[in-house]
Amino acid sequence: MLSIEDFVDQNSRMLHRSAWLLTGNWTSAEDLVQTALLQSWLHWEAIRSDAPEFYVRRVLVNTFLSGQRRSWTRESPVDVMPDRAAVDELPATELRHVIWTALSGLPPKQRAAVVLRYFNDLSETQTARVLDCSVGTVKSQTSRALRKLRLVPELQSLMEKVGHE
């Protein structure tokens, strides 16, 4: 049986990337993953033998979507920002900015569908299972999202740079 520790070791990177794509910043992404893992841990004995990755993804997405309905956030200001090592991450930063800008223009449910389908590489059926909706809803949400994303000039420019149309 898979332990929660092993699950976190195997899936935390994917969960953090998904959460960042949903929220747009690492702090909120870390909070979102932590909340999803805590909720999952509380029910781990029941879910660990039945595809826990779907359960945890569902908790992650549902937590994100319910947070979008609130008018406040759990973030609180601090007096001093922690120091970080200086690393030249300009190309990666630009790429993240373009992706986040494009995704942030989508409604939360469309954003969740795109993240699950294309960044987590889930099938339509798997995405529907995580979102607790029909495959048809996943198809329509994804189609609408892709239509909007194709209109983002920065994303079009990025796609041209990597050789896609």
PDB file of C-alpha atoms in Angstrom:
ATOM      1  CA  MET A   1       0.000   0.000   0.000  1.00  0.00           C
ATOM      2  CA  LEU A   2       1.194   3.483  -0.868  1.00  0.00           C
ATOM      3  CA  SER A   3       1.989   5.682   2.119  1.00  0.00           C
ATOM      4  CA  ILE A   4       1.202   9.395   2.126  1.00  0.00           C
ATOM      5  CA  GLU A   5       4.930  10.097   2.362  1.00  0.00           C
ATOM      6  CA  ASP A   6       5.643   8.059  -0.777  1.00  0.00           C
ATOM      7  CA  PHE A   7       2.740   9.724  -2.566  1.00  0.00           C
ATOM      8  CA  VAL A   8       4.089  13.184  -1.703  1.00  0.00           C
ATOM      9  CA  ASP A   9       7.607  12.184  -2.805  1.00  0.00           C
ATOM     10  CA  GLN A  10       6.299  10.931  -6.150  1.00  0.00           C
ATOM     11  CA  ASN A  11       3.724  13.654  -6.876  1.00  0.00           C
ATOM     12  CA  SER A  12       4.610  16.901  -5.111  1.00  0.00           C
ATOM     13  CA  ARG A  13       6.367  18.453  -8.120  1.00  0.00           C
ATOM     14  CA  MET A  14       3.354  17.828 -10.363  1.00  0.00           C
ATOM     15  CA  LEU A  15       0.960  19.096  -7.688  1.00  0.00           C
ATOM     16  CA  HIS A  16       2.989  22.275  -7.172  1.00  0.00           C
ATOM     17  CA  ARG A  17       3.156  22.978 -10.911  1.00  0.00           C
ATOM     18  CA  SER A  18      -0.572  22.414 -11.261  1.00  0.00           C
ATOM     19  CA  ALA A  19      -1.302  24.645  -8.293  1.00  0.00           C
ATOM     20  CA  TRP A  20       0.954  27.382  -9.678  1.00  0.00           C
ATOM     21  CA  LEU A  21      -0.819  27.207 -13.030  1.00  0.00           C
ATOM     22  CA  LEU A  22      -4.133  27.591 -11.210  1.00  0.00           C
ATOM     23  CA  THR A  23      -3.126  30.361  -8.800  1.00  0.00           C
ATOM     24  CA  GLY A  24      -0.371  32.269 -10.564  1.00  0.00           C
ATOM     25  CA  ASN A  25       2.089  32.505  -7.691  1.00  0.00           C
ATOM     26  CA  TRP A  26       4.230  30.083  -5.742  1.00  0.00           C
ATOM     27  CA  THR A  27       3.047  31.125  -2.299  1.00  0.00           C
ATOM     28  CA  SER A  28      -0.605  30.502  -3.109  1.00  0.00           C
ATOM     29  CA  ALA A  29       0.362  27.316  -4.947  1.00  0.00           C
ATOM     30  CA  GLU A  30       2.205  26.005  -1.900  1.00  0.00           C
ATOM     31  CA  ASP A  31      -0.775  26.844   0.310  1.00  0.00           C
ATOM     32  CA  LEU A  32      -3.124  25.118  -2.126  1.00  0.00           C
ATOM     33  CA  VAL A  33      -0.988  21.955  -2.252  1.00  0.00           C
ATOM     34  CA  GLN A  34      -0.615  21.931   1.516  1.00  0.00           C
ATOM     35  CA  THR A  35      -4.381  22.208   1.963  1.00  0.00           C
ATOM     36  CA  ALA A  36      -5.047  19.462  -0.594  1.00  0.00           C
ATOM     37  CA  LEU A  37      -2.516  17.141   1.015  1.00  0.00           C
ATOM     38  CA  LEU A  38      -3.844  17.813   4.502  1.00  0.00           C
ATOM     39  CA  GLN A  39      -7.407  17.047   3.422  1.00  0.00           C
ATOM     40  CA  SER A  40      -6.197  13.926   1.645  1.00  0.00           C
ATOM     41  CA  TRP A  41      -4.127  12.811   4.636  1.00  0.00           C
ATOM     42  CA  LEU A  42      -7.231  12.961   6.822  1.00  0.00           C
ATOM     43  CA  HIS A  43      -8.853  10.337   4.563  1.00  0.00           C
ATOM     44  CA  TRP A  44      -5.705   8.515   3.416  1.00  0.00           C
ATOM     45  CA  GLU A  45      -6.687   5.073   4.692  1.00  0.00           C
ATOM     46  CA  ALA A  46      -9.841   5.176   2.575  1.00  0.00           C
ATOM     47  CA  ILE A  47      -8.292   6.590  -0.608  1.00  0.00           C
ATOM     48  CA  ARG A  48      -4.779   5.151  -0.808  1.00  0.00           C
ATOM     49  CA  SER A  49      -5.845   1.934  -2.533  1.00  0.00           C
ATOM     50  CA  ASP A  50      -8.233   3.639  -4.953  1.00  0.00           C
ATOM     51  CA  ALA A  51      -6.162   5.935  -7.247  1.00  0.00           C
ATOM     52  CA  PRO A  52      -5.158   8.592  -4.699  1.00  0.00           C
ATOM     53  CA  GLU A  53      -3.793  10.897  -7.430  1.00  0.00           C
ATOM     54  CA  PHE A  54      -7.338  11.537  -8.661  1.00  0.00           C
ATOM     55  CA  TYR A  55      -8.609  12.198  -5.166  1.00  0.00           C
ATOM     56  CA  VAL A  56      -5.774  14.622  -4.375  1.00  0.00           C
ATOM     57  CA  ARG A  57      -6.152  16.396  -7.733  1.00  0.00           C
ATOM     58  CA  ARG A  58      -9.883  16.715  -7.102  1.00  0.00           C
ATOM     59  CA  VAL A  59      -9.245  18.204  -3.671  1.00  0.00           C
ATOM     60  CA  LEU A  60      -6.658  20.575  -5.192  1.00  0.00           C
ATOM     61  CA  VAL A  61      -9.021  21.786  -7.925  1.00  0.00           C
ATOM     62  CA  ASN A  62     -12.056  22.007  -5.636  1.00  0.00           C
ATOM     63  CA  THR A  63     -10.059  23.984  -3.079  1.00  0.00           C
ATOM     64  CA  PHE A  64      -8.898  26.332  -5.832  1.00  0.00           C
ATOM     65  CA  LEU A  65     -12.411  26.770  -7.232  1.00  0.00           C
ATOM     66  CA  SER A  66     -13.963  27.358  -3.810  1.00  0.00           C
ATOM     67  CA  GLY A  67     -11.248  29.926  -3.081  1.00  0.00           C
ATOM     68  CA  GLN A  68     -12.185  31.787  -6.260  1.00  0.00           C
ATOM     69  CA  ARG A  69     -15.666  32.308  -4.859  1.00  0.00           C
ATOM     70  CA  ARG A  70     -14.302  34.073  -1.784  1.00  0.00           C
ATOM     71  CA  SER A  71     -13.592  37.786  -1.846  1.00  0.00           C
ATOM     72  CA  TRP A  72     -10.536  37.477   0.427  1.00  0.00           C
ATOM     73  CA  THR A  73      -7.357  35.464   0.514  1.00  0.00           C
ATOM     74  CA  ARG A  74      -5.493  33.761   3.309  1.00  0.00           C
ATOM     75  CA  GLU A  75      -2.329  35.705   2.571  1.00  0.00           C
ATOM     76  CA  SER A  76      -1.153  38.187   5.142  1.00  0.00           C
ATOM     77  CA  PRO A  77       1.492  40.882   4.754  1.00  0.00           C
ATOM     78  CA  VAL A  78       4.907  40.589   6.389  1.00  0.00           C
ATOM     79  CA  ASP A  79       7.346  43.297   7.449  1.00  0.00           C
ATOM     80  CA  VAL A  80      10.460  41.709   5.959  1.00  0.00           C
ATOM     81  CA  MET A  81      10.687  39.509   2.893  1.00  0.00           C
ATOM     82  CA  PRO A  82      12.994  36.491   3.224  1.00  0.00           C
ATOM     83  CA  ASP A  83      16.260  36.593   1.264  1.00  0.00           C
ATOM     84  CA  ARG A  84      16.556  34.398  -1.811  1.00  0.00           C
ATOM     85  CA  ALA A  85      19.660  33.366  -3.689  1.00  0.00           C
ATOM     86  CA  ALA A  86      20.210  35.325  -6.904  1.00  0.00           C
ATOM     87  CA  VAL A  87      19.903  33.092  -9.968  1.00  0.00           C
ATOM     88  CA  ASP A  88      19.510  34.202 -13.558  1.00  0.00           C
ATOM     89  CA  GLU A  89      16.165  32.679 -14.440  1.00  0.00           C
ATOM     90  CA  LEU A  90      15.078  35.302 -16.980  1.00  0.00           C
ATOM     91  CA  PRO A  91      14.064  32.907 -19.791  1.00  0.00           C
ATOM     92  CA  ALA A  92      12.126  30.669 -17.402  1.00  0.00           C
ATOM     93  CA  THR A  93      10.572  33.710 -15.750  1.00  0.00           C
ATOM     94  CA  GLU A  94       9.431  35.113 -19.087  1.00  0.00           C
ATOM     95  CA  LEU A  95       7.951  31.761 -20.074  1.00  0.00           C
ATOM     96  CA  ARG A  96       6.097  31.460 -16.756  1.00  0.00           C
ATOM     97  CA  HIS A  97       4.827  35.016 -17.145  1.00  0.00           C
ATOM     98  CA  VAL A  98       3.464  34.377 -20.641  1.00  0.00           C
ATOM     99  CA  ILE A  99       1.804  31.130 -19.572  1.00  0.00           C
ATOM    100  CA  TRP A 100       0.326  32.604 -16.415  1.00  0.00           C
ATOM    101  CA  THR A 101      -0.905  35.738 -18.203  1.00  0.00           C
ATOM    102  CA  ALA A 102      -2.669  33.581 -20.765  1.00  0.00           C
ATOM    103  CA  LEU A 103      -4.179  31.241 -18.158  1.00  0.00           C
ATOM    104  CA  SER A 104      -5.233  34.065 -15.843  1.00  0.00           C
ATOM    105  CA  GLY A 105      -7.546  35.350 -18.560  1.00  0.00           C
ATOM    106  CA  LEU A 106      -9.609  32.167 -18.319  1.00  0.00           C
ATOM    107  CA  PRO A 107     -12.464  31.578 -15.892  1.00  0.00           C
ATOM    108  CA  PRO A 108     -11.418  29.250 -13.045  1.00  0.00           C
ATOM    109  CA  LYS A 109     -13.230  26.136 -14.341  1.00  0.00           C
ATOM    110  CA  GLN A 110     -11.761  26.516 -17.829  1.00  0.00           C
ATOM    111  CA  ARG A 111      -8.320  27.090 -16.318  1.00  0.00           C
ATOM    112  CA  ALA A 112      -8.690  23.934 -14.209  1.00  0.00           C
ATOM    113  CA  ALA A 113      -9.728  21.901 -17.273  1.00  0.00           C
ATOM    114  CA  VAL A 114      -6.724  23.129 -19.295  1.00  0.00           C
ATOM    115  CA  VAL A 115      -4.269  22.497 -16.456  1.00  0.00           C
ATOM    116  CA  LEU A 116      -5.557  18.969 -15.918  1.00  0.00           C
ATOM    117  CA  ARG A 117      -5.781  18.082 -19.622  1.00  0.00           C
ATOM    118  CA  TYR A 118      -2.608  19.640 -20.996  1.00  0.00           C
ATOM    119  CA  PHE A 119      -0.227  20.237 -18.105  1.00  0.00           C
ATOM    120  CA  ASN A 120      -1.118  17.095 -16.133  1.00  0.00           C
ATOM    121  CA  ASP A 121      -1.707  15.140 -19.370  1.00  0.00           C
ATOM    122  CA  LEU A 122      -4.978  13.602 -18.198  1.00  0.00           C
ATOM    123  CA  SER A 123      -7.507  12.168 -20.629  1.00  0.00           C
ATOM    124  CA  GLU A 124     -10.952  13.732 -20.951  1.00  0.00           C
ATOM    125  CA  THR A 125     -12.380  10.912 -18.844  1.00  0.00           C
ATOM    126  CA  GLN A 126      -9.752  11.356 -16.136  1.00  0.00           C
ATOM    127  CA  THR A 127     -10.256  15.129 -16.140  1.00  0.00           C
ATOM    128  CA  ALA A 128     -14.014  14.654 -15.812  1.00  0.00           C
ATOM    129  CA  ARG A 129     -13.401  12.354 -12.869  1.00  0.00           C
ATOM    130  CA  VAL A 130     -11.183  14.917 -11.119  1.00  0.00           C
ATOM    131  CA  LEU A 131     -13.587  17.791 -11.832  1.00  0.00           C
ATOM    132  CA  ASP A 132     -16.605  15.617 -10.978  1.00  0.00           C
ATOM    133  CA  CYS A 133     -18.401  16.492 -14.191  1.00  0.00           C
ATOM    134  CA  SER A 134     -19.275  14.877 -17.513  1.00  0.00           C
ATOM    135  CA  VAL A 135     -16.817  14.306 -20.361  1.00  0.00           C
ATOM    136  CA  GLY A 136     -18.965  16.664 -22.439  1.00  0.00           C
ATOM    137  CA  THR A 137     -18.429  19.429 -19.901  1.00  0.00           C
ATOM    138  CA  VAL A 138     -14.674  18.853 -20.024  1.00  0.00           C
ATOM    139  CA  LYS A 139     -14.783  19.031 -23.834  1.00  0.00           C
ATOM    140  CA  SER A 140     -16.795  22.255 -23.881  1.00  0.00           C
ATOM    141  CA  GLN A 141     -14.734  23.933 -21.120  1.00  0.00           C
ATOM    142  CA  THR A 142     -11.498  22.937 -22.844  1.00  0.00           C
ATOM    143  CA  SER A 143     -12.724  24.030 -26.259  1.00  0.00           C
ATOM    144  CA  ARG A 144     -13.777  27.450 -24.964  1.00  0.00           C
ATOM    145  CA  ALA A 145     -10.489  27.851 -23.117  1.00  0.00           C
ATOM    146  CA  LEU A 146      -8.377  26.939 -26.148  1.00  0.00           C
ATOM    147  CA  ARG A 147     -10.383  29.353 -28.306  1.00  0.00           C
ATOM    148  CA  LYS A 148      -9.551  32.156 -25.834  1.00  0.00           C
ATOM    149  CA  LEU A 149      -5.908  31.126 -25.509  1.00  0.00           C
ATOM    150  CA  ARG A 150      -5.432  31.210 -29.283  1.00  0.00           C
ATOM    151  CA  LEU A 151      -6.294  34.928 -29.156  1.00  0.00           C
ATOM    152  CA  VAL A 152      -3.515  35.814 -26.681  1.00  0.00           C
ATOM    153  CA  PRO A 153      -0.793  37.551 -28.750  1.00  0.00           C
ATOM    154  CA  GLU A 154       2.062  36.739 -26.353  1.00  0.00           C
ATOM    155  CA  LEU A 155       1.143  33.061 -26.433  1.00  0.00           C
ATOM    156  CA  GLN A 156       0.932  33.103 -30.238  1.00  0.00           C
ATOM    157  CA  SER A 157       4.391  34.680 -30.373  1.00  0.00           C
ATOM    158  CA  LEU A 158       5.771  32.040 -28.009  1.00  0.00           C
ATOM    159  CA  MET A 159       4.279  29.245 -30.113  1.00  0.00           C
ATOM    160  CA  GLU A 160       5.874  30.690 -33.248  1.00  0.00           C
ATOM    161  CA  LYS A 161       9.257  30.744 -31.494  1.00  0.00           C
ATOM    162  CA  VAL A 162       9.037  27.038 -30.685  1.00  0.00           C
ATOM    163  CA  GLY A 163       7.882  26.129 -34.195  1.00  0.00           C
ATOM    164  CA  HIS A 164       4.153  25.598 -33.739  1.00  0.00           C
ATOM    165  CA  GLU A 165       1.323  27.413 -35.428  1.00  0.00           C
TER     166      GLU A 165
END
